[in-house]
Short mmCIF file of C-alpha atoms in Angstrom, two decimals:
data_model
loop_
_atom_site.label_atom_id
_atom_site.label_comp_id
_atom_site.label_asym_id
_atom_site.label_seq_id
_atom_site.Cartn_x
_atom_site.Cartn_y
_atom_site.Cartn_z
CA MET A 1 20.83 -6.02 -4.45
CA ALA A 2 20.18 -9.47 -3.03
CA SER A 3 22.84 -8.84 -0.40
CA ASN A 4 21.18 -5.54 0.51
CA LEU A 5 17.85 -7.28 0.90
CA LYS A 6 19.43 -9.87 3.15
CA VAL A 7 20.94 -7.18 5.37
CA TRP A 8 17.60 -5.33 5.57
CA LEU A 9 15.76 -8.49 6.54
CA MET A 10 18.33 -9.41 9.17
CA VAL A 11 18.19 -5.90 10.67
CA SER A 12 14.41 -6.04 10.86
CA PHE A 13 14.34 -9.37 12.66
CA ILE A 14 17.17 -8.43 15.00
CA LEU A 15 15.22 -5.36 16.07
CA LEU A 16 11.82 -7.00 16.16
CA PRO A 17 12.14 -8.89 19.47
CA LEU A 18 13.28 -5.68 21.13
CA VAL A 19 10.31 -3.57 20.07
CA PHE A 20 7.40 -5.94 19.49
CA GLY A 21 4.47 -4.91 21.67
CA VAL A 22 6.18 -1.64 22.60
CA PRO A 23 5.41 0.71 19.70
CA GLN A 24 8.22 2.97 18.60
CA VAL A 25 5.62 5.61 17.71
CA PRO A 26 2.24 6.20 19.35
CA CYS A 27 0.18 5.62 16.23
CA LEU A 28 0.27 4.44 12.64
CA PHE A 29 -2.08 5.57 9.90
CA ILE A 30 -2.24 3.68 6.61
CA LEU A 31 -3.58 4.85 3.26
CA GLY A 32 -3.39 3.11 -0.08
CA ASP A 33 -4.74 0.34 -2.24
CA SER A 34 -5.09 -3.44 -2.16
CA LEU A 35 -1.46 -3.93 -1.15
CA PHE A 36 -2.46 -2.50 2.25
CA ASP A 37 -6.26 -3.06 2.37
CA ASN A 38 -7.26 -5.17 5.38
CA GLY A 39 -11.02 -5.20 5.01
CA ASN A 40 -12.26 -1.79 3.89
CA ASN A 41 -13.70 -3.17 0.64
CA ASN A 42 -15.58 -6.07 2.21
CA ASP A 43 -18.99 -4.37 2.22
CA LEU A 44 -18.57 -2.39 -0.99
CA VAL A 45 -20.27 -3.31 -4.25
CA THR A 46 -17.08 -4.17 -6.08
CA GLU A 47 -15.15 -7.00 -7.66
CA ALA A 48 -12.06 -5.75 -5.83
CA LYS A 49 -12.48 -7.65 -2.59
CA ALA A 50 -10.72 -10.55 -0.95
CA ASN A 51 -12.99 -11.68 1.88
CA TYR A 52 -13.40 -15.22 0.54
CA PRO A 53 -11.26 -18.36 0.35
CA PRO A 54 -8.56 -19.03 -0.67
CA TYR A 55 -7.52 -15.56 0.52
CA GLY A 56 -6.53 -15.72 4.17
CA ILE A 57 -5.70 -19.42 4.11
CA ASP A 58 -2.66 -18.74 6.32
CA PHE A 59 -4.19 -15.91 8.37
CA PRO A 60 -5.43 -16.83 11.86
CA GLN A 61 -8.88 -15.32 11.23
CA GLY A 62 -9.16 -16.68 7.71
CA PRO A 63 -10.35 -14.38 4.90
CA THR A 64 -10.46 -10.80 6.21
CA GLY A 65 -10.23 -8.74 3.06
CA ARG A 66 -6.45 -8.90 2.79
CA PHE A 67 -5.33 -9.64 -0.76
CA SER A 68 -2.91 -12.29 0.45
CA ASN A 69 -2.74 -15.82 1.76
CA GLY A 70 -1.85 -14.30 5.15
CA LYS A 71 -0.54 -11.00 6.43
CA ASN A 72 0.10 -8.11 4.08
CA MET A 73 2.91 -5.57 3.99
CA ALA A 74 1.15 -3.12 6.29
CA ASP A 75 0.67 -5.83 8.92
CA PHE A 76 4.38 -6.60 8.95
CA ILE A 77 5.43 -2.96 9.09
CA ALA A 78 3.11 -2.45 12.06
CA GLU A 79 4.76 -5.46 13.75
CA PHE A 80 8.24 -4.15 13.03
CA LEU A 81 7.24 -0.84 14.61
CA GLY A 82 6.20 -2.71 17.74
CA PHE A 83 2.42 -2.74 17.46
CA GLY A 84 1.07 -5.86 19.09
CA LYS A 85 -1.92 -6.22 16.78
CA PRO A 86 -2.89 -5.09 13.26
CA ILE A 87 -4.03 -1.52 12.70
CA PRO A 88 -7.85 -1.72 12.38
CA PRO A 89 -9.59 -0.95 9.08
CA PHE A 90 -11.67 2.21 8.91
CA ALA A 91 -14.69 0.06 8.03
CA SER A 92 -14.68 -1.36 11.56
CA THR A 93 -14.13 1.88 13.46
CA THR A 94 -17.80 2.68 13.90
CA ALA A 95 -17.77 -0.14 16.46
CA THR A 96 -14.35 0.82 17.83
CA ASP A 97 -13.91 2.95 20.93
CA ASP A 98 -11.96 6.18 20.72
CA GLN A 99 -9.11 4.73 22.75
CA GLU A 100 -8.38 2.09 20.11
CA ILE A 101 -8.33 4.51 17.18
CA LEU A 102 -5.52 6.37 18.96
CA MET A 103 -3.35 3.44 17.82
CA GLY A 104 -4.14 4.37 14.21
CA VAL A 105 -6.48 3.43 11.39
CA ASN A 106 -6.05 1.69 8.04
CA TYR A 107 -7.99 3.43 5.23
CA ALA A 108 -6.57 1.47 2.27
CA SER A 109 -8.95 0.23 -0.40
CA GLY A 110 -8.51 -2.29 -3.21
CA ALA A 111 -8.60 -0.70 -6.71
CA ALA A 112 -8.17 2.79 -5.24
CA GLY A 113 -6.04 5.35 -6.98
CA ILE A 114 -4.78 8.89 -6.88
CA ARG A 115 -7.30 9.70 -9.60
CA ASP A 116 -10.94 9.43 -8.58
CA GLU A 117 -12.00 7.47 -11.66
CA THR A 118 -9.32 4.82 -11.30
CA GLY A 119 -10.76 1.32 -10.83
CA HIS A 120 -14.36 2.30 -11.68
CA GLN A 121 -14.80 -0.71 -13.98
CA LEU A 122 -14.50 -2.96 -10.91
CA GLY A 123 -17.18 -1.15 -8.94
CA ASP A 124 -16.95 0.94 -5.79
CA ARG A 125 -13.59 1.71 -4.21
CA ILE A 126 -12.34 4.34 -1.80
CA SER A 127 -10.09 6.70 -3.72
CA LEU A 128 -7.31 8.54 -1.94
CA LYS A 129 -9.50 11.64 -1.77
CA ARG A 130 -12.24 9.65 -0.04
CA GLN A 131 -9.70 8.06 2.30
CA LEU A 132 -8.68 11.56 3.36
CA LEU A 133 -12.33 12.38 4.09
CA ASN A 134 -12.50 9.26 6.26
CA HIS A 135 -9.34 10.39 8.02
CA GLN A 136 -10.96 13.74 8.76
CA THR A 137 -13.74 11.86 10.55
CA ILE A 138 -11.16 10.02 12.67
CA VAL A 139 -9.24 13.24 13.40
CA SER A 140 -12.46 14.81 14.68
CA ARG A 141 -13.02 11.84 16.99
CA ILE A 142 -9.45 12.08 18.25
CA ALA A 143 -9.83 15.81 18.89
CA PHE A 144 -13.02 15.18 20.83
CA GLY A 145 -11.41 12.41 22.85
CA LEU A 146 -8.29 14.43 23.66
CA GLY A 147 -10.24 17.57 24.43
CA SER A 148 -9.14 19.95 21.70
CA LYS A 149 -7.94 20.29 18.11
CA GLU A 150 -4.59 21.48 19.42
CA ALA A 151 -4.11 18.35 21.52
CA ALA A 152 -5.04 16.21 18.52
CA ALA A 153 -2.59 18.06 16.27
CA ASP A 154 0.21 17.56 18.77
CA TYR A 155 -0.60 13.85 19.07
CA LEU A 156 -0.93 13.26 15.33
CA SER A 157 2.39 14.99 14.65
CA LYS A 158 4.10 12.07 16.40
CA CYS A 159 2.39 9.38 14.28
CA ILE A 160 3.76 7.71 11.17
CA TYR A 161 1.66 7.76 8.02
CA LEU A 162 2.21 5.13 5.32
CA VAL A 163 0.85 5.94 1.86
CA ASN A 164 1.10 3.27 -0.83
CA ILE A 165 -0.93 4.22 -3.89
CA GLY A 166 -0.59 4.73 -7.63
CA SER A 167 -0.39 1.16 -8.94
CA ASN A 168 -4.05 1.17 -9.93
CA ASP A 169 -3.62 4.47 -11.73
CA TYR A 170 -1.65 2.34 -14.18
CA ILE A 171 -3.13 -1.17 -13.88
CA ASN A 172 -6.75 -0.03 -13.67
CA ASN A 173 -6.51 3.17 -15.68
CA TYR A 174 -3.62 4.12 -17.98
CA LEU A 175 -2.96 0.55 -19.13
CA MET A 176 -6.64 -0.08 -19.91
CA PRO A 177 -7.37 2.04 -23.01
CA GLN A 178 -10.62 0.14 -23.52
CA ASN A 179 -11.94 1.66 -20.28
CA TYR A 180 -10.03 4.92 -19.85
CA ALA A 181 -8.98 7.80 -22.13
CA THR A 182 -5.86 8.72 -20.16
CA SER A 183 -3.39 6.96 -22.49
CA ALA A 184 -4.87 8.91 -25.43
CA LEU A 185 -4.79 12.21 -23.54
CA TYR A 186 -1.32 11.94 -22.03
CA SER A 187 2.08 10.64 -23.01
CA PRO A 188 3.75 8.50 -20.33
CA ASP A 189 5.79 11.52 -19.18
CA GLN A 190 2.71 13.74 -19.04
CA TYR A 191 0.67 11.17 -17.16
CA ALA A 192 3.40 10.72 -14.54
CA ASP A 193 3.52 14.49 -14.09
CA VAL A 194 -0.26 14.79 -13.80
CA LEU A 195 -0.40 11.97 -11.25
CA ASN A 196 2.28 13.55 -9.10
CA GLN A 197 0.61 16.95 -9.29
CA GLN A 198 -2.67 15.45 -8.10
CA TYR A 199 -0.82 13.44 -5.44
CA SER A 200 0.87 16.58 -4.15
CA LYS A 201 -2.46 18.33 -3.60
CA LEU A 202 -3.87 15.35 -1.72
CA LEU A 203 -0.77 14.98 0.44
CA LYS A 204 -1.05 18.61 1.45
CA ILE A 205 -4.58 17.86 2.67
CA LEU A 206 -3.11 15.06 4.79
CA TYR A 207 -0.54 17.53 6.12
CA ASN A 208 -3.31 20.01 6.96
CA GLU A 209 -4.97 17.30 9.04
CA GLY A 210 -1.88 17.06 11.25
CA ALA A 211 0.36 14.52 9.50
CA ARG A 212 4.05 15.34 9.84
CA LYS A 213 5.87 12.01 9.41
CA ILE A 214 4.87 10.55 6.07
CA ALA A 215 6.37 7.63 4.15
CA LEU A 216 5.46 7.51 0.47
CA PHE A 217 5.86 4.18 -1.29
CA GLY A 218 7.05 4.19 -4.86
CA LEU A 219 5.55 1.73 -7.30
CA GLY A 220 7.00 -1.71 -7.79
CA LEU A 221 7.80 -3.46 -11.06
CA ILE A 222 4.24 -3.57 -12.36
CA GLY A 223 5.47 -4.97 -15.66
CA CYS A 224 6.65 -8.08 -13.79
CA ILE A 225 3.38 -9.04 -12.10
CA PRO A 226 1.68 -12.15 -13.51
CA ALA A 227 -1.47 -10.28 -14.57
CA GLU A 228 0.44 -7.84 -16.77
CA ILE A 229 2.68 -10.56 -18.19
CA ALA A 230 -0.50 -12.44 -19.16
CA ASN A 231 -2.17 -9.32 -20.57
CA TYR A 232 0.76 -8.65 -22.87
CA GLY A 233 1.34 -12.31 -23.72
CA ALA A 234 4.95 -11.85 -22.68
CA ASN A 235 7.48 -14.44 -21.62
CA GLY A 236 8.86 -12.19 -18.90
CA CYS A 237 8.61 -8.68 -17.53
CA VAL A 238 6.98 -6.06 -19.76
CA ASP A 239 9.72 -3.46 -20.04
CA THR A 240 7.52 -0.73 -21.53
CA VAL A 241 5.23 -0.86 -18.49
CA ASN A 242 8.16 -0.72 -16.08
CA LYS A 243 9.61 2.27 -17.94
CA ASP A 244 6.28 4.13 -17.74
CA VAL A 245 5.98 3.41 -14.03
CA GLN A 246 9.55 4.53 -13.39
CA LEU A 247 8.61 7.96 -14.71
CA PHE A 248 6.09 8.24 -11.89
CA ASN A 249 8.66 7.05 -9.35
CA ASN A 250 11.19 9.62 -10.54
CA GLY A 251 8.58 12.33 -10.13
CA LEU A 252 7.59 11.05 -6.69
CA ASP A 253 11.20 11.13 -5.53
CA SER A 254 11.39 14.77 -6.62
CA LEU A 255 8.00 15.50 -5.05
CA VAL A 256 9.29 14.30 -1.67
CA ASN A 257 12.12 16.83 -1.89
CA ASP A 258 9.69 19.59 -2.84
CA LEU A 259 7.32 18.78 0.02
CA ASN A 260 10.14 18.74 2.54
CA HIS A 261 11.24 22.14 1.24
CA ASP A 262 7.77 23.70 1.22
CA LEU A 263 6.49 22.14 4.47
CA ALA A 264 9.46 22.72 6.73
CA ASP A 265 7.92 21.19 9.86
CA ALA A 266 7.08 17.92 8.07
CA GLN A 267 9.26 15.01 7.06
CA PHE A 268 8.43 13.01 3.97
CA ILE A 269 10.48 10.00 2.89
CA TYR A 270 10.44 8.08 -0.38
CA ILE A 271 10.45 4.30 -0.09
CA ASN A 272 12.01 2.86 -3.24
CA VAL A 273 9.93 -0.28 -3.73
CA THR A 274 11.44 -0.95 -7.14
CA GLU A 275 14.88 -1.17 -5.57
CA ILE A 276 13.63 -3.31 -2.68
CA SER A 277 11.98 -5.78 -5.06
CA SER A 278 14.84 -5.97 -7.54
CA GLY A 279 16.95 -8.51 -5.65
CA ASP A 280 17.11 -12.25 -6.09
CA PRO A 281 14.23 -13.67 -4.00
CA SER A 282 15.55 -17.21 -4.31
CA VAL A 283 18.03 -16.24 -1.58
CA PHE A 284 15.00 -16.36 0.71
CA GLY A 285 13.44 -19.47 -0.81
CA ILE A 286 11.08 -17.69 -3.22
CA THR A 287 11.66 -19.46 -6.51
CA VAL A 288 8.42 -18.88 -8.46
CA THR A 289 8.23 -15.23 -9.49
CA ASN A 290 6.16 -15.20 -12.70
CA ALA A 291 3.02 -17.17 -11.78
CA PRO A 292 0.28 -16.88 -9.14
CA CYS A 293 -0.05 -19.39 -6.33
CA CYS A 294 -3.85 -19.51 -6.51
CA ILE A 295 -5.99 -20.32 -9.52
CA VAL A 296 -7.02 -16.92 -10.84
CA SER A 297 -10.34 -15.93 -12.32
CA THR A 298 -10.41 -15.21 -16.04
CA THR A 299 -13.83 -13.53 -15.99
CA ILE A 300 -15.14 -11.65 -12.93
CA ALA A 301 -12.35 -10.01 -10.92
CA LYS A 302 -9.88 -11.17 -13.57
CA GLY A 303 -6.48 -11.92 -12.08
CA GLN A 304 -7.75 -12.33 -8.52
CA CYS A 305 -8.11 -15.74 -6.90
CA ALA A 306 -11.12 -17.69 -8.12
CA PRO A 307 -13.35 -18.39 -5.09
CA ASN A 308 -13.00 -21.56 -3.04
CA LEU A 309 -10.34 -23.27 -5.14
CA VAL A 310 -7.30 -24.85 -3.51
CA PRO A 311 -4.11 -22.80 -3.98
CA CYS A 312 -0.58 -24.13 -4.26
CA ASP A 313 0.63 -25.95 -1.17
CA ASN A 314 4.17 -24.48 -1.24
CA ARG A 315 3.08 -20.87 -0.81
CA SER A 316 6.35 -19.70 0.73
CA LYS A 317 8.07 -20.41 -2.59
CA TYR A 318 5.81 -18.04 -4.55
CA ALA A 319 6.28 -14.31 -4.94
CA PHE A 320 2.65 -13.73 -5.99
CA TYR A 321 -0.49 -15.13 -4.45
CA ASP A 322 -2.78 -14.00 -7.27
CA GLY A 323 -2.10 -12.06 -10.46
CA PHE A 324 -1.34 -8.81 -8.64
CA HIS A 325 -0.47 -9.26 -4.98
CA PRO A 326 2.47 -10.70 -3.06
CA THR A 327 2.25 -13.77 -0.91
CA GLN A 328 2.72 -13.39 2.82
CA SER A 329 6.36 -14.46 2.40
CA ALA A 330 7.07 -11.88 -0.30
CA GLY A 331 5.11 -9.24 1.61
CA GLU A 332 7.30 -9.83 4.64
CA LEU A 333 10.46 -9.29 2.57
CA LEU A 334 9.07 -6.10 1.04
CA ALA A 335 7.98 -4.83 4.46
CA ALA A 336 11.42 -5.57 5.91
CA GLY A 337 13.03 -3.52 3.16
CA ALA A 338 10.53 -0.69 3.64
CA TYR A 339 11.07 -0.71 7.39
CA THR A 340 14.72 0.23 6.95
CA TYR A 341 13.64 3.59 5.51
CA LEU A 342 11.56 4.50 8.57
CA PRO A 343 14.10 5.34 11.34
CA PRO A 344 14.22 9.07 10.43
CA LEU A 345 10.47 9.18 11.11
CA ILE A 346 10.79 7.28 14.39
CA LEU A 347 13.32 9.65 15.94
#
């Protein structure tokens, strides 16, 4: 697996100089959670926000709402696709002209899930259903700008849509029995099935709004993130959590096949994040994989970086910046692996 990761990364960087600044697709739309959020939670009443130091310590604009020391996965994928600047967050589009939103919009929100209630203990968050409502607003603006719904549909059919969601439906739902009843109502198999059924309905709404090229990210090894290791008092990855999450991934892989069968003019792809993240990161200089780089809060926003404290100085050696999210270095590796799945959507 490490050798595969190395090949993926090399391919991405070989291609990058050829396409950077010349997008391979006209637009990129991004939906998801904190792994992709680039500022949509900044003005929400929520603990799930990252618009304060030490987040953004390596980002040119400083803290922006990205749950990282620098760029996140979505930023890198946009770069690999040739976009010369990050896709703007929906939260900023009220001040954005219609020409700029033709490049795409990022709707992702920290703590968001497939289920509406997911993440409620942290405060407000923009669930996938609400992100789709926001997308409808943007689609209407695009239709107005292009002159008709038909012109908008034709344009949007050429865009790539990245959807990375579901982690919080475990971290901030199923794995928190003190806050949610889902683990009492559903076995792990049943919960994975229910999540994928709900996901399918929401994805069909996205399709009905003109999306035709859609990349769905599977969930990573949630049982290996520092926050879950700490929660379980484990010495390493929590295998029971990873097994539960794999049930969702198996269902999502099957769901992609079903959607491609039922929606013949659309193309869905499954991005196997578990496989991408299963290699040996030390090949790329990442040697600390079980601890966060920043000092995390143990009270409010538990597991996120405590405000204004100095993080580790060797950030490129860490896989995780806080208890949940990858560092810029790890995010770049994950994005490079994800990028190799996208060519069928580019053609």
